[in-house]
GROMACS .gro file of C-alpha atoms in nm:
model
  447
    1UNK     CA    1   0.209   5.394  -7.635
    2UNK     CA    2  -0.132   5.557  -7.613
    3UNK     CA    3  -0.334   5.607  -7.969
    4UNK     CA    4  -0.279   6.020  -7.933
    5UNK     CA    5   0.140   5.911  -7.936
    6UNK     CA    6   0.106   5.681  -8.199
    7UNK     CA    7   0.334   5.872  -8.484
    8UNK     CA    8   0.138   5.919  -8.784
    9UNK     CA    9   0.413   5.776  -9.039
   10UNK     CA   10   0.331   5.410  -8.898
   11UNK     CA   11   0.006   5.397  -9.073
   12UNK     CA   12   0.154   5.552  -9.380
   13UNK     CA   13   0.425   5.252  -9.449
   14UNK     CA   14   0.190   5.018  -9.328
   15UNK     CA   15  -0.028   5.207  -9.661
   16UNK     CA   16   0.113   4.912  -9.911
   17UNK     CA   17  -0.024   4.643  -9.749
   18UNK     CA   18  -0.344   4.804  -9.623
   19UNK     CA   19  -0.574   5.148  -9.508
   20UNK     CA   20  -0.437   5.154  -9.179
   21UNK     CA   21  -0.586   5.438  -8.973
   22UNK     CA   22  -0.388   5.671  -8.701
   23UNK     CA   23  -0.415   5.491  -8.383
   24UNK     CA   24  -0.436   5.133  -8.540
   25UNK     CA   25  -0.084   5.051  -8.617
   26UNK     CA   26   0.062   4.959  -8.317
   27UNK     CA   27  -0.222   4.730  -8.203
   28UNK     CA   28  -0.197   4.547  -8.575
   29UNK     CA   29   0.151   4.528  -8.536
   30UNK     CA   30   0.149   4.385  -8.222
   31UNK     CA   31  -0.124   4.109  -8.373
   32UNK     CA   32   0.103   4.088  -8.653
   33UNK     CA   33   0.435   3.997  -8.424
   34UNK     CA   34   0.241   3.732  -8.215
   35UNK     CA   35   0.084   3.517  -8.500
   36UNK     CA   36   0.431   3.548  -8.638
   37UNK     CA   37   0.587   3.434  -8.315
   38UNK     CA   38   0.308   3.147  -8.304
   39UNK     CA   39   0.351   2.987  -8.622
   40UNK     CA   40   0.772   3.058  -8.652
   41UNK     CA   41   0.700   2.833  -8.260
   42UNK     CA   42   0.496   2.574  -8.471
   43UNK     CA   43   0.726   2.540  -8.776
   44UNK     CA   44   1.024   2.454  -8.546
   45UNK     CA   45   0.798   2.197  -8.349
   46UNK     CA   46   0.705   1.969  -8.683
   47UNK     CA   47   1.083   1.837  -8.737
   48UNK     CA   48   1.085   1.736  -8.350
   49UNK     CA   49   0.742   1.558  -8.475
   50UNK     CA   50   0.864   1.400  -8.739
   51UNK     CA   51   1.182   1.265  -8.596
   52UNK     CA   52   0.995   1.105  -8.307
   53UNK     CA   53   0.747   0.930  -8.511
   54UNK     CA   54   0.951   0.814  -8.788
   55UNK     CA   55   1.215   0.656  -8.586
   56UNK     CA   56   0.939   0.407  -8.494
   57UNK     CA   57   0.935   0.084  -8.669
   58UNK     CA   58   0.567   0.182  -8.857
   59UNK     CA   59   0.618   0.560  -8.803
   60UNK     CA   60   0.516   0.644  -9.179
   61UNK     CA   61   0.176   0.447  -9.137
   62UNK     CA   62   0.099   0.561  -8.797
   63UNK     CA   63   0.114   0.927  -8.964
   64UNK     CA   64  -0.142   0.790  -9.194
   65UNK     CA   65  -0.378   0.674  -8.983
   66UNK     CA   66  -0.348   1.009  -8.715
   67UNK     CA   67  -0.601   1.201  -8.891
   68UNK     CA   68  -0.844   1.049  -8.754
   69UNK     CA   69  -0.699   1.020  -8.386
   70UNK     CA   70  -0.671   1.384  -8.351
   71UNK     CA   71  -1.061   1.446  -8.485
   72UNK     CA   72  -1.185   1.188  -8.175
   73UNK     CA   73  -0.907   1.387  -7.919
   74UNK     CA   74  -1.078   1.683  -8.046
   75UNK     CA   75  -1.412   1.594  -7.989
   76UNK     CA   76  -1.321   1.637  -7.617
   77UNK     CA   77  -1.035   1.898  -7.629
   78UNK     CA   78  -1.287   2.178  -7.783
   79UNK     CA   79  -1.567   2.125  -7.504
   80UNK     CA   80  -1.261   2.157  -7.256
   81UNK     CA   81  -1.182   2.470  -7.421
   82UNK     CA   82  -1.517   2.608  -7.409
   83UNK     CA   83  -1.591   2.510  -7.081
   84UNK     CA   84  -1.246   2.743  -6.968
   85UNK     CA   85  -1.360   3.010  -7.208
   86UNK     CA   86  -1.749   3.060  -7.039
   87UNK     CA   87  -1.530   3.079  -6.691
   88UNK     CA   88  -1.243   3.304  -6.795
   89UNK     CA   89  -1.233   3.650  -6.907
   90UNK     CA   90  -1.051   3.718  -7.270
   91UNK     CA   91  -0.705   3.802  -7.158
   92UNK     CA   92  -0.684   3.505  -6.928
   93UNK     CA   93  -0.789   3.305  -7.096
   94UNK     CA   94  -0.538   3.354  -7.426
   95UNK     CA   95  -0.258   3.408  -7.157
   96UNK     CA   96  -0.361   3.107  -6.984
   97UNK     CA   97  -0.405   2.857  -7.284
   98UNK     CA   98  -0.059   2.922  -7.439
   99UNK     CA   99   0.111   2.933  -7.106
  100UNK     CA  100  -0.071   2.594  -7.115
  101UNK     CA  101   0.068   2.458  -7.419
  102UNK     CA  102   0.445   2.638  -7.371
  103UNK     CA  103   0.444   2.421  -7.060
  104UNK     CA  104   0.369   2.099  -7.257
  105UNK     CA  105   0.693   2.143  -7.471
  106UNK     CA  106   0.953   2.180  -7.155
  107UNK     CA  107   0.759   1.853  -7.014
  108UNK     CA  108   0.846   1.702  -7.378
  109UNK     CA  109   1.181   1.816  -7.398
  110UNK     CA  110   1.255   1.657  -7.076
  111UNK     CA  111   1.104   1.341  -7.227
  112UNK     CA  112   1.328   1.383  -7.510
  113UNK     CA  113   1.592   1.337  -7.249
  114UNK     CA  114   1.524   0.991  -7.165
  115UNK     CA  115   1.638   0.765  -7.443
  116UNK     CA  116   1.388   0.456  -7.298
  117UNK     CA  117   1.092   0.721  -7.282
  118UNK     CA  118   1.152   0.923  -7.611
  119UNK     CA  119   1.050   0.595  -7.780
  120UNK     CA  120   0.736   0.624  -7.633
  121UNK     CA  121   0.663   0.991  -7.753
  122UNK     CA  122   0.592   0.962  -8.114
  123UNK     CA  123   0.223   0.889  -8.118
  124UNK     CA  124   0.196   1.080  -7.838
  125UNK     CA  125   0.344   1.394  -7.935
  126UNK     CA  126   0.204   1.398  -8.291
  127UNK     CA  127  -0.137   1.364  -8.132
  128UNK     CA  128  -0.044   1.669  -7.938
  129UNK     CA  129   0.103   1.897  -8.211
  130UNK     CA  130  -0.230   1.805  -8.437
  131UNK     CA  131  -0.422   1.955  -8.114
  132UNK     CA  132  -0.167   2.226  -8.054
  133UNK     CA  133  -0.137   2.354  -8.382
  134UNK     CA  134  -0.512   2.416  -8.474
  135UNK     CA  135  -0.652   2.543  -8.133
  136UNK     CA  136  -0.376   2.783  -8.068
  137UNK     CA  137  -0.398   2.983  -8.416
  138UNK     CA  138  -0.792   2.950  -8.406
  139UNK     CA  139  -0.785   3.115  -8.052
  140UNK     CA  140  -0.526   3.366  -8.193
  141UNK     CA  141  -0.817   3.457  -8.478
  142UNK     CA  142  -1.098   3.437  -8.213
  143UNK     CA  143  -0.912   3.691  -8.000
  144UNK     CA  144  -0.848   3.969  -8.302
  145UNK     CA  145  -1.231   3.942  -8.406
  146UNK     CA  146  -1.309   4.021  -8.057
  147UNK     CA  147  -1.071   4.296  -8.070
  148UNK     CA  148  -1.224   4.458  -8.403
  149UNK     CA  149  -1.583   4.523  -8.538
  150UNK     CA  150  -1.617   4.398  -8.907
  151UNK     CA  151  -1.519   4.753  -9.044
  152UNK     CA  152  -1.190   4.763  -8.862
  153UNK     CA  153  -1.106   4.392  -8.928
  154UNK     CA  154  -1.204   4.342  -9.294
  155UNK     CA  155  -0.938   4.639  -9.339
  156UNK     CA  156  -0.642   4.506  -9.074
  157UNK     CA  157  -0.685   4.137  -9.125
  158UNK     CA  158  -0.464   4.128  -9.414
  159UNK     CA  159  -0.184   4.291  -9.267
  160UNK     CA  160  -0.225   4.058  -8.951
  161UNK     CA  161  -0.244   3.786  -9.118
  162UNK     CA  162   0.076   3.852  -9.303
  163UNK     CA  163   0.234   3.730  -9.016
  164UNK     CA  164   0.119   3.397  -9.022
  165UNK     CA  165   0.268   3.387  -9.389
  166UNK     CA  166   0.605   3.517  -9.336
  167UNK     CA  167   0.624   3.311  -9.023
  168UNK     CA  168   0.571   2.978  -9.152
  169UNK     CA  169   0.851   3.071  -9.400
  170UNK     CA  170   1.097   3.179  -9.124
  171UNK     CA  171   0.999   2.956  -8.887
  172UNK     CA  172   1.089   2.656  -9.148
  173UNK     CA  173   1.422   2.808  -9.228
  174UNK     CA  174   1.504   2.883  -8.836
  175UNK     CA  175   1.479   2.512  -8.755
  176UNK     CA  176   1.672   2.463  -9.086
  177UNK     CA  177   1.968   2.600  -8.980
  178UNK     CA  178   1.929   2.555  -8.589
  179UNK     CA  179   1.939   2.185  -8.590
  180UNK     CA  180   2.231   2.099  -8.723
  181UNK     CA  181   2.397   2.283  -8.491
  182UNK     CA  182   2.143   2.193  -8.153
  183UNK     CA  183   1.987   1.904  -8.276
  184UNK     CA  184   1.622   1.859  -8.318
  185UNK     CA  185   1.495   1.833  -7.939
  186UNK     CA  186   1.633   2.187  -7.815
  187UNK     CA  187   1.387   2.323  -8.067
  188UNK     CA  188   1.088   2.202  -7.824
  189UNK     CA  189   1.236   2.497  -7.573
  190UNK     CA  190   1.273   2.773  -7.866
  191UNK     CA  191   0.941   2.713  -7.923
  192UNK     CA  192   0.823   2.744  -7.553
  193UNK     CA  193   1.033   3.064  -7.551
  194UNK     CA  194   0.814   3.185  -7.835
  195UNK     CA  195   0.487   3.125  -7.685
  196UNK     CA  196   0.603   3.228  -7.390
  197UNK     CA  197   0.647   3.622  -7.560
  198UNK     CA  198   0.305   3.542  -7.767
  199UNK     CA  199   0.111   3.522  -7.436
  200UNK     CA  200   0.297   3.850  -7.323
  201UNK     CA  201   0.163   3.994  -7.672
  202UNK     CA  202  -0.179   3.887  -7.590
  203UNK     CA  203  -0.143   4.039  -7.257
  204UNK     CA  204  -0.031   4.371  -7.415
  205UNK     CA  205  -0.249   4.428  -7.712
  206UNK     CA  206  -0.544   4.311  -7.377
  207UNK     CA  207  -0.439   4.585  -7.190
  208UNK     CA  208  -0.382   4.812  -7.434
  209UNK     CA  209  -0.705   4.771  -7.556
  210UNK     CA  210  -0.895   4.729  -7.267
  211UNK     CA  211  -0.967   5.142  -7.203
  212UNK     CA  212  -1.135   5.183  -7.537
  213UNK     CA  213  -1.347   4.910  -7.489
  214UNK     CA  214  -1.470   5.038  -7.172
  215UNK     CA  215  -1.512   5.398  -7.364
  216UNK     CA  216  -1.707   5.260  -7.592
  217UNK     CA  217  -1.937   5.082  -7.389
  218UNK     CA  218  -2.165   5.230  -7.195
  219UNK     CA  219  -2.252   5.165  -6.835
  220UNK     CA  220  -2.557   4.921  -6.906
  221UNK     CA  221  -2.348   4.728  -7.159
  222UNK     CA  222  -2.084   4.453  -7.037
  223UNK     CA  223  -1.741   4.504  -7.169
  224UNK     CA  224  -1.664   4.242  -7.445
  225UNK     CA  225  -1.421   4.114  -7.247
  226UNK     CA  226  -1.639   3.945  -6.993
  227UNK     CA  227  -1.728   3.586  -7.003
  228UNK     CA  228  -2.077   3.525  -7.095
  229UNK     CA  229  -2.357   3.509  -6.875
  230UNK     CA  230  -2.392   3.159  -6.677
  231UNK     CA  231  -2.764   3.126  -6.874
  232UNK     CA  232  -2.627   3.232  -7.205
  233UNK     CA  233  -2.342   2.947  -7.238
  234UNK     CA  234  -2.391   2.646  -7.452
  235UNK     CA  235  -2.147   2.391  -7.559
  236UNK     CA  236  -1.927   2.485  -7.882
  237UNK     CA  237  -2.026   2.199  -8.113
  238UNK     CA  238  -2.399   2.261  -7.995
  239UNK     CA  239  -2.378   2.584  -8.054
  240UNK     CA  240  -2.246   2.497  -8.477
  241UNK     CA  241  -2.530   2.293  -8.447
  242UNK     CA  242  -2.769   2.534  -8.351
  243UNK     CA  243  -2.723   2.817  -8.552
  244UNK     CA  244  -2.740   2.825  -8.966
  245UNK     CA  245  -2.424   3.067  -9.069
  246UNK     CA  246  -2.160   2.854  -8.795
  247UNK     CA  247  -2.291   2.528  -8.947
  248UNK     CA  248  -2.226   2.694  -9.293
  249UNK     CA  249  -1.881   2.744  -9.222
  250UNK     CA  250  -1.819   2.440  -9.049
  251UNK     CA  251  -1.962   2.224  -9.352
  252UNK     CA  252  -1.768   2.466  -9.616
  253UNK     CA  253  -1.444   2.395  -9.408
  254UNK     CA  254  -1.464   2.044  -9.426
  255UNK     CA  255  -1.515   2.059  -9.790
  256UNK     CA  256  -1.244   2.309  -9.901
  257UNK     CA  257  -1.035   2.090  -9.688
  258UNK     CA  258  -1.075   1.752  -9.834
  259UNK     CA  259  -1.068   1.906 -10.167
  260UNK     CA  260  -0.748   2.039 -10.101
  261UNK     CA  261  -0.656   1.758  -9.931
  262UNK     CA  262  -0.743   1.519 -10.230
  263UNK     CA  263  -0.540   1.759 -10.445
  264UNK     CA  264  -0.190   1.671 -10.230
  265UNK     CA  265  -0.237   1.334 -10.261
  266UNK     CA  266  -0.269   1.388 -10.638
  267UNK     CA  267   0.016   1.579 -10.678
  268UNK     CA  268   0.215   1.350 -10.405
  269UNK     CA  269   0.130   1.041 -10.685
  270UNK     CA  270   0.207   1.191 -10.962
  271UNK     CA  271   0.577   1.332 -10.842
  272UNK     CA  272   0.616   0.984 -10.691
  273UNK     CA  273   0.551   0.856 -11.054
  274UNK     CA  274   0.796   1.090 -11.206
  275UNK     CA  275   1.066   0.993 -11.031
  276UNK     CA  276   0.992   0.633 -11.133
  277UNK     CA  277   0.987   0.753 -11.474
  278UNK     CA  278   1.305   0.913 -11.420
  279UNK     CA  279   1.465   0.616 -11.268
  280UNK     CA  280   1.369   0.438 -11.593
  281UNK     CA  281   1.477   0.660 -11.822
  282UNK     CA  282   1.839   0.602 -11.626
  283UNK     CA  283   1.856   0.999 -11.547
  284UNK     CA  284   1.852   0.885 -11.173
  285UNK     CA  285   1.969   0.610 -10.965
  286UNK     CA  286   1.727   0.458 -10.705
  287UNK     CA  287   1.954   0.592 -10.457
  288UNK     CA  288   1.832   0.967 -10.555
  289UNK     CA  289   1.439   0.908 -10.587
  290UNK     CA  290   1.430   1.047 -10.255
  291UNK     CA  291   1.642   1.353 -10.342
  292UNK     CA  292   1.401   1.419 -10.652
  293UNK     CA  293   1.090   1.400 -10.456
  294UNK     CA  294   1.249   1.625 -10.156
  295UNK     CA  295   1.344   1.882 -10.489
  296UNK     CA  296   1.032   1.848 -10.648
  297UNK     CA  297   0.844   1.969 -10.314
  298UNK     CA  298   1.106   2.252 -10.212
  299UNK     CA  299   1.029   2.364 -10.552
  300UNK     CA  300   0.654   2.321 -10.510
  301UNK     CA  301   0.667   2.482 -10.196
  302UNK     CA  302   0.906   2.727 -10.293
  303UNK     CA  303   0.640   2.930 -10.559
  304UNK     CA  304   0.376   2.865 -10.315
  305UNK     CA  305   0.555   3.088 -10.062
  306UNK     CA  306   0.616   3.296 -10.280
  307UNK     CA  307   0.283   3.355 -10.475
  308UNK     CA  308   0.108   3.341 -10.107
  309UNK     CA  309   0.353   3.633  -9.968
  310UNK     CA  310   0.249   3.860 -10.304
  311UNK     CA  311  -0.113   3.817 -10.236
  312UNK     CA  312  -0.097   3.828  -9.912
  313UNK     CA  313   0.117   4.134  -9.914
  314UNK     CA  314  -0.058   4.323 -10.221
  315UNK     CA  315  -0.367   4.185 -10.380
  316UNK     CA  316  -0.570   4.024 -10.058
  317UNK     CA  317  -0.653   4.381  -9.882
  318UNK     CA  318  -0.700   4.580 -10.239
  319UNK     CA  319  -0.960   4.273 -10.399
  320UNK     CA  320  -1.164   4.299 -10.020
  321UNK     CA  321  -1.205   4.687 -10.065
  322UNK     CA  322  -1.266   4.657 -10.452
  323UNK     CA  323  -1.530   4.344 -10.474
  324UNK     CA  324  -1.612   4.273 -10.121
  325UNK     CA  325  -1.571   4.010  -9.931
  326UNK     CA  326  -1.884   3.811 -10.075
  327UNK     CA  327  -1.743   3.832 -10.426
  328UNK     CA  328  -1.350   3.787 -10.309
  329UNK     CA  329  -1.575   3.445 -10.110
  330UNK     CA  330  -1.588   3.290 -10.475
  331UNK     CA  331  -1.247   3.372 -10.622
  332UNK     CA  332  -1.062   3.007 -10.424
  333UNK     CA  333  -1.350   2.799 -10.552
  334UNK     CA  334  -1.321   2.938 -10.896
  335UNK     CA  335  -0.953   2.861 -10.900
  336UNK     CA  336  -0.987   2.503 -10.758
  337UNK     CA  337  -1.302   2.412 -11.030
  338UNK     CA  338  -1.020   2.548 -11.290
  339UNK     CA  339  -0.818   2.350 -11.193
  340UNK     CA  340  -1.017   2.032 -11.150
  341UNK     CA  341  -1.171   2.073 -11.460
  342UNK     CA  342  -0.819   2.116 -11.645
  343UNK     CA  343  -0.650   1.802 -11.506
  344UNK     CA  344  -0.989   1.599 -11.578
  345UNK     CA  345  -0.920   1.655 -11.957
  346UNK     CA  346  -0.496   1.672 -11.968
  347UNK     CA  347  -0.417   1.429 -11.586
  348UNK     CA  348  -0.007   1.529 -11.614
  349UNK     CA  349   0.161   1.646 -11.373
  350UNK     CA  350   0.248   2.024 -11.533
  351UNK     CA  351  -0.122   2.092 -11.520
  352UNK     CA  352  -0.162   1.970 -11.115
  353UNK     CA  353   0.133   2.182 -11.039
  354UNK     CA  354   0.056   2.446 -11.170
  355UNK     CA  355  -0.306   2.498 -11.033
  356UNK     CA  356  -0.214   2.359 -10.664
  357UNK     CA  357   0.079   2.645 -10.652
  358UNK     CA  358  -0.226   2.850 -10.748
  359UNK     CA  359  -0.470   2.694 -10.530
  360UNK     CA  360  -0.282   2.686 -10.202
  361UNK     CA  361  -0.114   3.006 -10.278
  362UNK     CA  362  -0.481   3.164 -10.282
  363UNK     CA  363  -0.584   2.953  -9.978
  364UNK     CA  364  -0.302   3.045  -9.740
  365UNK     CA  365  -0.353   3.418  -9.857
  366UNK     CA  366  -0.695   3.541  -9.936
  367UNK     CA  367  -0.888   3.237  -9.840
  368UNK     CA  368  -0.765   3.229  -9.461
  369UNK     CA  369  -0.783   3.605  -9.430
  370UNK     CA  370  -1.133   3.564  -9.553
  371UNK     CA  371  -1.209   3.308  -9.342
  372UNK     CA  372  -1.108   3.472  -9.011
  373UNK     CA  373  -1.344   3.789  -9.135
  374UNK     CA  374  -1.662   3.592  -9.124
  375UNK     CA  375  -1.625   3.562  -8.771
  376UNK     CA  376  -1.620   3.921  -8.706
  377UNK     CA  377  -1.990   3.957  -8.731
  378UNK     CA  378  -2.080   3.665  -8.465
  379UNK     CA  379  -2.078   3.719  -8.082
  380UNK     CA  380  -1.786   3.614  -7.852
  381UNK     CA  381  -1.916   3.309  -7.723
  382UNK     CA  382  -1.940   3.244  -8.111
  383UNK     CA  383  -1.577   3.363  -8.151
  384UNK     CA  384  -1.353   3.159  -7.875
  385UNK     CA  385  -1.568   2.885  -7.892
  386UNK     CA  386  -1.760   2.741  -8.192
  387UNK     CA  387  -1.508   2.876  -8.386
  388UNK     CA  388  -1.282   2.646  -8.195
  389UNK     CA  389  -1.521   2.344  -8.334
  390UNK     CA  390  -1.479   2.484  -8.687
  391UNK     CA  391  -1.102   2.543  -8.718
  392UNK     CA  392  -1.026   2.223  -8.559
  393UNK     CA  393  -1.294   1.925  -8.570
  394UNK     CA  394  -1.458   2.015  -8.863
  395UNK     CA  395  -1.110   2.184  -9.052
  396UNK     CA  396  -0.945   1.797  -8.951
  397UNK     CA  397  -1.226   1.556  -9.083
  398UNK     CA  398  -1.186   1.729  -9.424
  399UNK     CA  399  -0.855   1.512  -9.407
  400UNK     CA  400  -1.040   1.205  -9.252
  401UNK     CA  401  -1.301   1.266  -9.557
  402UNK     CA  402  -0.989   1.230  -9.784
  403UNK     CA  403  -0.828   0.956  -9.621
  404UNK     CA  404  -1.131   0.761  -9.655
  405UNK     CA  405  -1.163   0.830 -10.021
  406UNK     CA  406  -0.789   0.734 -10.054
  407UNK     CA  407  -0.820   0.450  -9.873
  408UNK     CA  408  -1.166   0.286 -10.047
  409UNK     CA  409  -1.040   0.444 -10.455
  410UNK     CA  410  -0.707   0.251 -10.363
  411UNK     CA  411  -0.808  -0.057 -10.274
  412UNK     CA  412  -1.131  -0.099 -10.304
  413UNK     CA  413  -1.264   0.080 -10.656
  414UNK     CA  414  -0.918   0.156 -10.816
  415UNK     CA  415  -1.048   0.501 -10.883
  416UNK     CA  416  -0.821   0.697 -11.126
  417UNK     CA  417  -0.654   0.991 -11.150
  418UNK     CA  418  -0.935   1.172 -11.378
  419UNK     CA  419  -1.168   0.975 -11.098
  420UNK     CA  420  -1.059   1.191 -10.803
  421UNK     CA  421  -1.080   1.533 -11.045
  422UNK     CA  422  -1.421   1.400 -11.062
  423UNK     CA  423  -1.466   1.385 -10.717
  424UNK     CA  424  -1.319   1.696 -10.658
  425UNK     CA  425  -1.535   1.874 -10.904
  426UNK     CA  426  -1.831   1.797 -10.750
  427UNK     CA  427  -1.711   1.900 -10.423
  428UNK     CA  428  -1.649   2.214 -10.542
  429UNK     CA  429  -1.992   2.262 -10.693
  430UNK     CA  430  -2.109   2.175 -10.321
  431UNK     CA  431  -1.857   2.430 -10.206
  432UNK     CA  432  -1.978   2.697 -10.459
  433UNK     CA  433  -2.355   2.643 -10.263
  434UNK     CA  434  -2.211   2.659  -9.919
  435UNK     CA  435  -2.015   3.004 -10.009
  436UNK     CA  436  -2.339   3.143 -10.152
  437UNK     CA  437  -2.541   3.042  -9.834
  438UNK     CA  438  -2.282   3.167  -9.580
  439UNK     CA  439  -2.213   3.553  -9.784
  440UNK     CA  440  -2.685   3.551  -9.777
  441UNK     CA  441  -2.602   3.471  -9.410
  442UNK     CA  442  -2.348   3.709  -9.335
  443UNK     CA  443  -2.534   3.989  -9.527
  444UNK     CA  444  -2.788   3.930  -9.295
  445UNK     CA  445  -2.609   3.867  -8.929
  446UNK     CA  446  -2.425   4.269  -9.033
  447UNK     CA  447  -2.730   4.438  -9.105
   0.00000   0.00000   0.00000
């Protein structure tokens, strides 16, 4: 469908969610479908995960100490990416890397198949999905700011990124109610099916795109499609290195990260606790600690769907248009110090609930949209492949950060509850400088 058939009414019921101008919708939509398709494809992969580590002997440790193996696998699996991305053009090279990893899950499934070698695949395969997970959706964001200039994007992310939202939720009730009936294993193949119809979404909205590229470039000017210039490629963690506003964003993703990381392990001690407490008070057995903690988290998770769809859906494209994104840059901060703050002076678990539902709510909404838009004013080299660096490396040693913190308060400081709100607290104040540094930076890198 060419932009001069595009019916005018799309844009008009796309209206709630966003300004969506004639010949935009189907392109957005398109963008919209395929993160959907990619993270409904990663939400039936983590129960295969799960049920392949934890049927090893030490399976719940080994997921404790696999933070830190997938930062060192990353350390080489983002310079393999950007050495494919300085040789490939952009459609191939999305096509190519999730044909890549669609591949990975038939070779797994036929693992699966062999009962002496699917008790080998745990470690394996969780390594795998911690790669999987972060390089395809940052490559998904890397190829819609190459699509859009910042005007375009900073209006169509929200609707795109809807997507992801509403497919985390269905992909986590798909796998719900296929596995009874298929088992967990068949789900590796679903999934491959679903990448499988996000690469030929790539190769659509590529094509589809590709004319008014070339229209708007002119004959001295390279479409953006083309890989850079031999001279002009440097390595992606170099490159973060190199330049101010990527190592900005790299350093404020590592610290929103372990601060939200440090918050989950918070909350997971405190409903841990309650269920003790319930045990004692003889409302519960033992027997059904494990059914309160799995109803205190579908619960949990449960309003943080929810919330996250609401913004997502009707506050995350209006705040961007009214404030900007520099001021909408502060509002996650403001709602994690809140929050910090508030369980410093009253450490119960009403208070942590309440501002992590508000927290990762905010995060998975207006804080990821946001995120993707500061990319939209950096070059494509910057886009496929420091941002690669960023999403991944840096986004995972936020957890390391927190594992380490969890690991020396525990048994080597006994740091308290009100210790780690401490913690967290002055995180945030270093996460309040980094956001003011990297909206100076992007004022400057648009003009």
């Amino acid at each position: 469908m060419t932009t001069k058939e595009e019916p005018a009414w799309l844009a008009r019921v796309l209206s709630p969610v966003t300004e969506v101008r004639r010949g935009e919708a189907v392109t957005a939509l398109l963008l919209t479908l395929n993160v959907f398709l990619l993270l409904t494809a990663y939400y039936l992969i983590k129960p295969v995960r799960e049920a392949l580590i934890l049927q090893l002997e030490a399976g719940a440790e080994y997921k404790a100490y696999m933070s830190g193996a997938i930062a060192i696998a990353l350390l080489a699996a983002v310079p393999a990416y950007a050495k494919v991305a300085d040789r490939l053009p952009r459609g191939k090279l999305v096509v190519g890397v999730t044909l890549f990893f669609a591949s990975h899950l038939v070779v797994f499934f036929g693992g699966s198949l062999i009962e002496a070698l699917r008790a080998q695949l745990g470690l394996i395969f969780f390594l795998w999905v911690g790669i999987f997970n972060m390089m395809v959706v940052a490559q998904f964001w890397s190829f819609a700011n190459d699509l859009y200039d910042p005007e375009r994007g900073q209006r169509l992310f929200p609707l795109i990124a809807l997507g992801a939202s509403v497919g985390a939720a269905v992909g986590s009730k798909i796998a719900a109610g296929l596995i009874p009936i298929f088992d967990v294993y068949p789900m590796l193949l679903v999934a491959a099916g679903l990448l499988a119809a996000c690469a030929a979404l790539f190769r659509w909205v590529d094509v589809r795109e590709a004319a008014r590229e070339k229209a708007r470039s002119s004959a001295a000017e390279p479409a953006s499609d083309a890989p850079p210039a031999k001279e002009a490629r440097r390595g992606a963690f170099r490159m973060v290195f190199q330049v101010r506003y990527l190592l900005l964003i790299a350093l404020f993703s590592l610290i929103y990260n372990w601060v939200n990381s440090n918050g989950e392990y918070l909350l997971s001690r405190l409903i841990k606790a309650a269920a003790q407490d319930a045990v004692g008070r003889g409302e519960i057995g033992k027997a059904g600690v494990s059914a309160y903690i799995g109803a205190a988290y579908g619960d949990f998770f449960f309003y943080v769907n929810v919330l996250g769809l609401i913004l997502q859906t009707f506050v995350v494209s209006r705040l961007v248009k009214k404030i900007g994104l520099g001021a909408a840059f502060f509002v996650l901060p403001a709602i994690a110090l809140g929050g910090a703050v508030t369980f410093i002076a009253l450490p119960v678990l009403a208070v942590l609930r309440v501002a992590k539902v508000a927290e990762n709510a905010t995060d998975y909404s207006l804080n990821n949209t946001l995120r993707q838009m500061l990319w939209l004013v950096t070059t494509r080299d910057m886009k496929y492949k420091a941002k690669q660096a960023v999403d991944t490396f840096f986004v995972r040693m936020g957890d390391v950060s927190s594992a380490l913190l969890v690991g020396a308060g525990t048994q080597l400081i006994g740091l308290s509850l009100r210790g780690y709100a401490v913690v967290d607290t002055v995180l945030i104040v270093i996460w309040l400088v980094l956001a003011a540094a990297i909206v100076r930076e992007h004022r400057r890198m648009a003009n």
